[in-house]
XYZ file of C-alpha atoms in Angstrom:
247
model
C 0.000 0.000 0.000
C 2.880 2.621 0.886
C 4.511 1.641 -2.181
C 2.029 2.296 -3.925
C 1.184 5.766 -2.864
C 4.830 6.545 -2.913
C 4.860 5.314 -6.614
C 1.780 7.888 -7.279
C 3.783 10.560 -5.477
C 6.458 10.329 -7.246
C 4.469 10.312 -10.686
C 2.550 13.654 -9.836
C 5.851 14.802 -8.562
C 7.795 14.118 -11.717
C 4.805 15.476 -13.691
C 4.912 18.700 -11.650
C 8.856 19.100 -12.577
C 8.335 18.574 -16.435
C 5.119 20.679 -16.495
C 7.146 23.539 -14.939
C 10.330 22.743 -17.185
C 8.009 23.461 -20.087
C 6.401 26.209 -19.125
C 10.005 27.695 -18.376
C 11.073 26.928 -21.921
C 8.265 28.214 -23.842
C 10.169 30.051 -26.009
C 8.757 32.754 -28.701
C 10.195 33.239 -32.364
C 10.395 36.029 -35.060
C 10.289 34.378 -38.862
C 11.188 36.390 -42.043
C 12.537 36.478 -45.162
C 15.504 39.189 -44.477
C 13.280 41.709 -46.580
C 13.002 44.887 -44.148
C 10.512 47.015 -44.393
C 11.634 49.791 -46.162
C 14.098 50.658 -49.214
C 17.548 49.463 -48.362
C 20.912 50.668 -50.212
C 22.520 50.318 -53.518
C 24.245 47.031 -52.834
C 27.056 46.318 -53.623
C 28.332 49.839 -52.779
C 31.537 51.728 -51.687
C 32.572 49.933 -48.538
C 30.646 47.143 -49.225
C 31.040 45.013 -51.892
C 28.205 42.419 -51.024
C 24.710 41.971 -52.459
C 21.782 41.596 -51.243
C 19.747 38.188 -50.816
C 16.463 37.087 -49.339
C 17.317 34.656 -46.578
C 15.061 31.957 -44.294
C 15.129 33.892 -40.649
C 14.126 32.455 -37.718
C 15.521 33.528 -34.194
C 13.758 31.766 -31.156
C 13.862 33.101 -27.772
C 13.044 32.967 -24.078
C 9.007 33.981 -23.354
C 10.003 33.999 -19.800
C 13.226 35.801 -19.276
C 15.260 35.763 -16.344
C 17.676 38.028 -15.258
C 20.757 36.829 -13.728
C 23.811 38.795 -11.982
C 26.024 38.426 -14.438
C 26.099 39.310 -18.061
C 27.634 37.902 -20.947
C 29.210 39.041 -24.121
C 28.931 36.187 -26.678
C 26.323 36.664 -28.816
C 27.124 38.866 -32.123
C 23.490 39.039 -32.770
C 22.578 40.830 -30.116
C 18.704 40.519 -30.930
C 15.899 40.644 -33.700
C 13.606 43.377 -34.935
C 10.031 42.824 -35.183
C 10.258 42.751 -38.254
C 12.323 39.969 -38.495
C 15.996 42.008 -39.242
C 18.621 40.912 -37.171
C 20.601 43.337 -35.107
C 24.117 43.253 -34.797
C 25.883 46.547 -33.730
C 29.745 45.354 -33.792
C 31.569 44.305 -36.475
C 33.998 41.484 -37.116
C 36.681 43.411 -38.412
C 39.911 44.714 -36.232
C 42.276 46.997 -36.694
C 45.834 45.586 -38.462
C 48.535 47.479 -39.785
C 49.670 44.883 -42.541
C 46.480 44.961 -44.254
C 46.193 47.495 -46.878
C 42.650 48.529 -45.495
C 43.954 48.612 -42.416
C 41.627 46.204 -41.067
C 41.107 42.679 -40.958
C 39.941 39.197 -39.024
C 42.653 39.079 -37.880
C 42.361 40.300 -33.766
C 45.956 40.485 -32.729
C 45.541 44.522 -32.291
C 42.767 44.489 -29.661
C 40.960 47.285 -31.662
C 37.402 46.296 -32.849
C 36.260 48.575 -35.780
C 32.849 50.281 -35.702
C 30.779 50.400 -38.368
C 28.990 53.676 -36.885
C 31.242 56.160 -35.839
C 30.408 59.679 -34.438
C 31.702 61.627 -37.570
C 31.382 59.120 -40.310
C 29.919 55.523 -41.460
C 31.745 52.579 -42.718
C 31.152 49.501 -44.922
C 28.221 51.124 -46.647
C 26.328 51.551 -43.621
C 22.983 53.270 -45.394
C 20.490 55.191 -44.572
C 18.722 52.850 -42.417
C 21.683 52.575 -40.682
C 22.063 49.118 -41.876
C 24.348 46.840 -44.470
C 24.417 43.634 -45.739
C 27.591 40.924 -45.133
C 29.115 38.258 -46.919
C 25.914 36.262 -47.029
C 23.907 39.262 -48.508
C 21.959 39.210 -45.018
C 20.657 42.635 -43.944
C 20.901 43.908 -40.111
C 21.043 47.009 -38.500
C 23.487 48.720 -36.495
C 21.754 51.478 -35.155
C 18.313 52.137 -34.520
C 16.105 53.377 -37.501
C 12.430 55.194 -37.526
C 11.164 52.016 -39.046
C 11.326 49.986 -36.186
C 8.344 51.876 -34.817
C 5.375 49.844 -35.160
C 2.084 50.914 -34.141
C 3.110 53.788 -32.382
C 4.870 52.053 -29.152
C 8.147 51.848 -28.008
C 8.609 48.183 -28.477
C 11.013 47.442 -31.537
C 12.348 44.091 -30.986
C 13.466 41.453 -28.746
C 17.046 40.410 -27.235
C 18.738 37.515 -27.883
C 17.958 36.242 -24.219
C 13.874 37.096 -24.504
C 13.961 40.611 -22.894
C 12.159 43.131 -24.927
C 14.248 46.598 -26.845
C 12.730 49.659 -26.954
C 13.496 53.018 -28.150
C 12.425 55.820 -26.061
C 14.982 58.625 -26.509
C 14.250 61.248 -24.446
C 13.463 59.342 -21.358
C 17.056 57.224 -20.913
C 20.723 57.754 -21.353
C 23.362 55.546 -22.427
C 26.278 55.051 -19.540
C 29.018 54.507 -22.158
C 31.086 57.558 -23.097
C 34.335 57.797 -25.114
C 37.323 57.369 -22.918
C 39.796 60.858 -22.330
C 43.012 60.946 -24.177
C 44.976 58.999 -26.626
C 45.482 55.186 -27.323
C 48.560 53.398 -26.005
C 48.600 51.339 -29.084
C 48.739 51.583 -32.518
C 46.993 53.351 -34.748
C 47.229 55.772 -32.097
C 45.285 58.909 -31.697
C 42.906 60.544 -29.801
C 39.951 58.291 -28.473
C 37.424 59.408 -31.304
C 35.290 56.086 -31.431
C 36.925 54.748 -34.355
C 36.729 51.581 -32.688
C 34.164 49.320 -29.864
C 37.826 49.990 -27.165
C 37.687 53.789 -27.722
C 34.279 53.979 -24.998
C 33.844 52.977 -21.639
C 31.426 52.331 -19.401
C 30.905 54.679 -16.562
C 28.313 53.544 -14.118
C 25.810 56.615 -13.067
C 26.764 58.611 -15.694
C 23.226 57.975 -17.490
C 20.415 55.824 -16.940
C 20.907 52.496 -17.853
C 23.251 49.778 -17.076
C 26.515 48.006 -18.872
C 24.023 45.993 -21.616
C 22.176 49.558 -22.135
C 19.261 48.130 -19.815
C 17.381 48.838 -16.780
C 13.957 47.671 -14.836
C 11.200 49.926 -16.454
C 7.484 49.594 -14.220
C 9.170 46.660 -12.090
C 10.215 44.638 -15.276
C 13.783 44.797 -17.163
C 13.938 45.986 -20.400
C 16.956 46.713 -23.165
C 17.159 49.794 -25.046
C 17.990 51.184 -27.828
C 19.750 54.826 -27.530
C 21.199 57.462 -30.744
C 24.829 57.103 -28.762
C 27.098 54.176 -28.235
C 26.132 51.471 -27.895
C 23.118 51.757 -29.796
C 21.493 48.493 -28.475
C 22.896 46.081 -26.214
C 26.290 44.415 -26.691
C 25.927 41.925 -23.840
C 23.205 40.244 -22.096
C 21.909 39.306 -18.405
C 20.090 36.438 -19.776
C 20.057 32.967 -21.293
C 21.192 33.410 -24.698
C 19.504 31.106 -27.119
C 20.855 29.323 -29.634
C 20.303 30.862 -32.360
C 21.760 33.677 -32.116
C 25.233 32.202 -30.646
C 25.363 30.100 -33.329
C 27.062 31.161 -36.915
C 24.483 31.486 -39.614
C 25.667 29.804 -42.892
């Protein structure tokens, strides 16, 4: 008889556990075709030499985030629009002095090229404040009008489930460009050239190291006009898909 209940106990139990397991990984996706939703540029173009293709998109996240106490910066694609673009503020070049571009894979220097820069764009960074790479895949590096959808805030979703939005007057990045001159090659005054030139100085604005706070008792990303422009990191789990290169 004992065994018996205990056998029933431990059936509800385990039911209990994979219940909750699956309502823990009820995850939410974004599907697309890599067509955004407005005119994109003249690809290939100067700084670019890539063209554009339609691609099968699918990013799945968390529905359920949780925020943990540490972040983590591995995930290139830091998030997808709602309209299915990926976002991916870095770039994948670094700075080398051998190349004749003077930039390469190669990351020996320690000096990670950005695309958006505060007195010029690179790699035929349009309009939209997007480009397409080697796979003709569009994504943004900066926030664009576009992303505004029915007249909220809401523009996308993090790679770890935690919503973006874009309200600009109401929240400051906490990155600012560092004072001085770099103690490495190429040198120069810290002019945001590249992702090492800022820093993050905590209190200087309102939101955290991954450009994030708690907004009405639940944490949200954001997407700000300055450095960073989204997040580069994430308190999250990171799904899959976005750690994982996209052939």
């Amino acid at each position: 008889m004992y065994k018996i209940i205990i056998s029933i106990l431990c059936i509800v139990y385990m039911s209990i556990l994979e219940n909750k397991d699956a309502h823990a990984n009820k995850q939410t996706c974004i599907s697309s075709d890599g067509v955004p939703n407005h005119k994109i540029g003249n690809f290939p173009t100067r700084g670019n030499p890539h063209k554009f293709k339609k691609q099968k998109i699918k990013f799945c996240f968390q529905k359920n985030p949780v925020k943990t106490d540490k972040n983590k910066y591995i995930a290139a694609v830091i998030g997808v629009t709602l309209t299915g673009i990926p976002i991916r503020p870095g770039t994948a070049d670094w700075y080398d002095k051998n190349s004749p571009r003077k930039h390469s894979k190669d990351r020996s220097s320690g000096l990670n090229l950005e695309a958006i820069r505060p007195y010029e764009k690179i790699f035929g960074i349009d309009e939209y404040n997007g480009h397409v790479d080697h796979r003709g895949l569009y994504h943004y590096h900066k926030f664009n009008s576009s992303l505004l959808l029915n007249g909220g805030p809401l523009i996308g979703y993090a790679a770890d489930g935690f919503e973006i939005l874009y309200i600009p007057n109401e929240v400051k990045s906490s990155w600012s460009l560092k004072k001085g001159n770099r103690k490495v090659e190429p040198y120069g005054k810290y002019d945001g050239a590249f992702k090492e030139d800022y820093e993050f100085v905590e209190g200087s604005g309102d939101l955290d190291e991954c450009n994030g706070k708690f907004l009405n008792g639940k944490y949200k990303y954001f997407a700000t006009d300055s450095f960073p422009f989204f997040p580069r990191c994430h308190w999250g789990k990171i799904s899959k898909d976005f750690r994982s290169k996209r052939k």
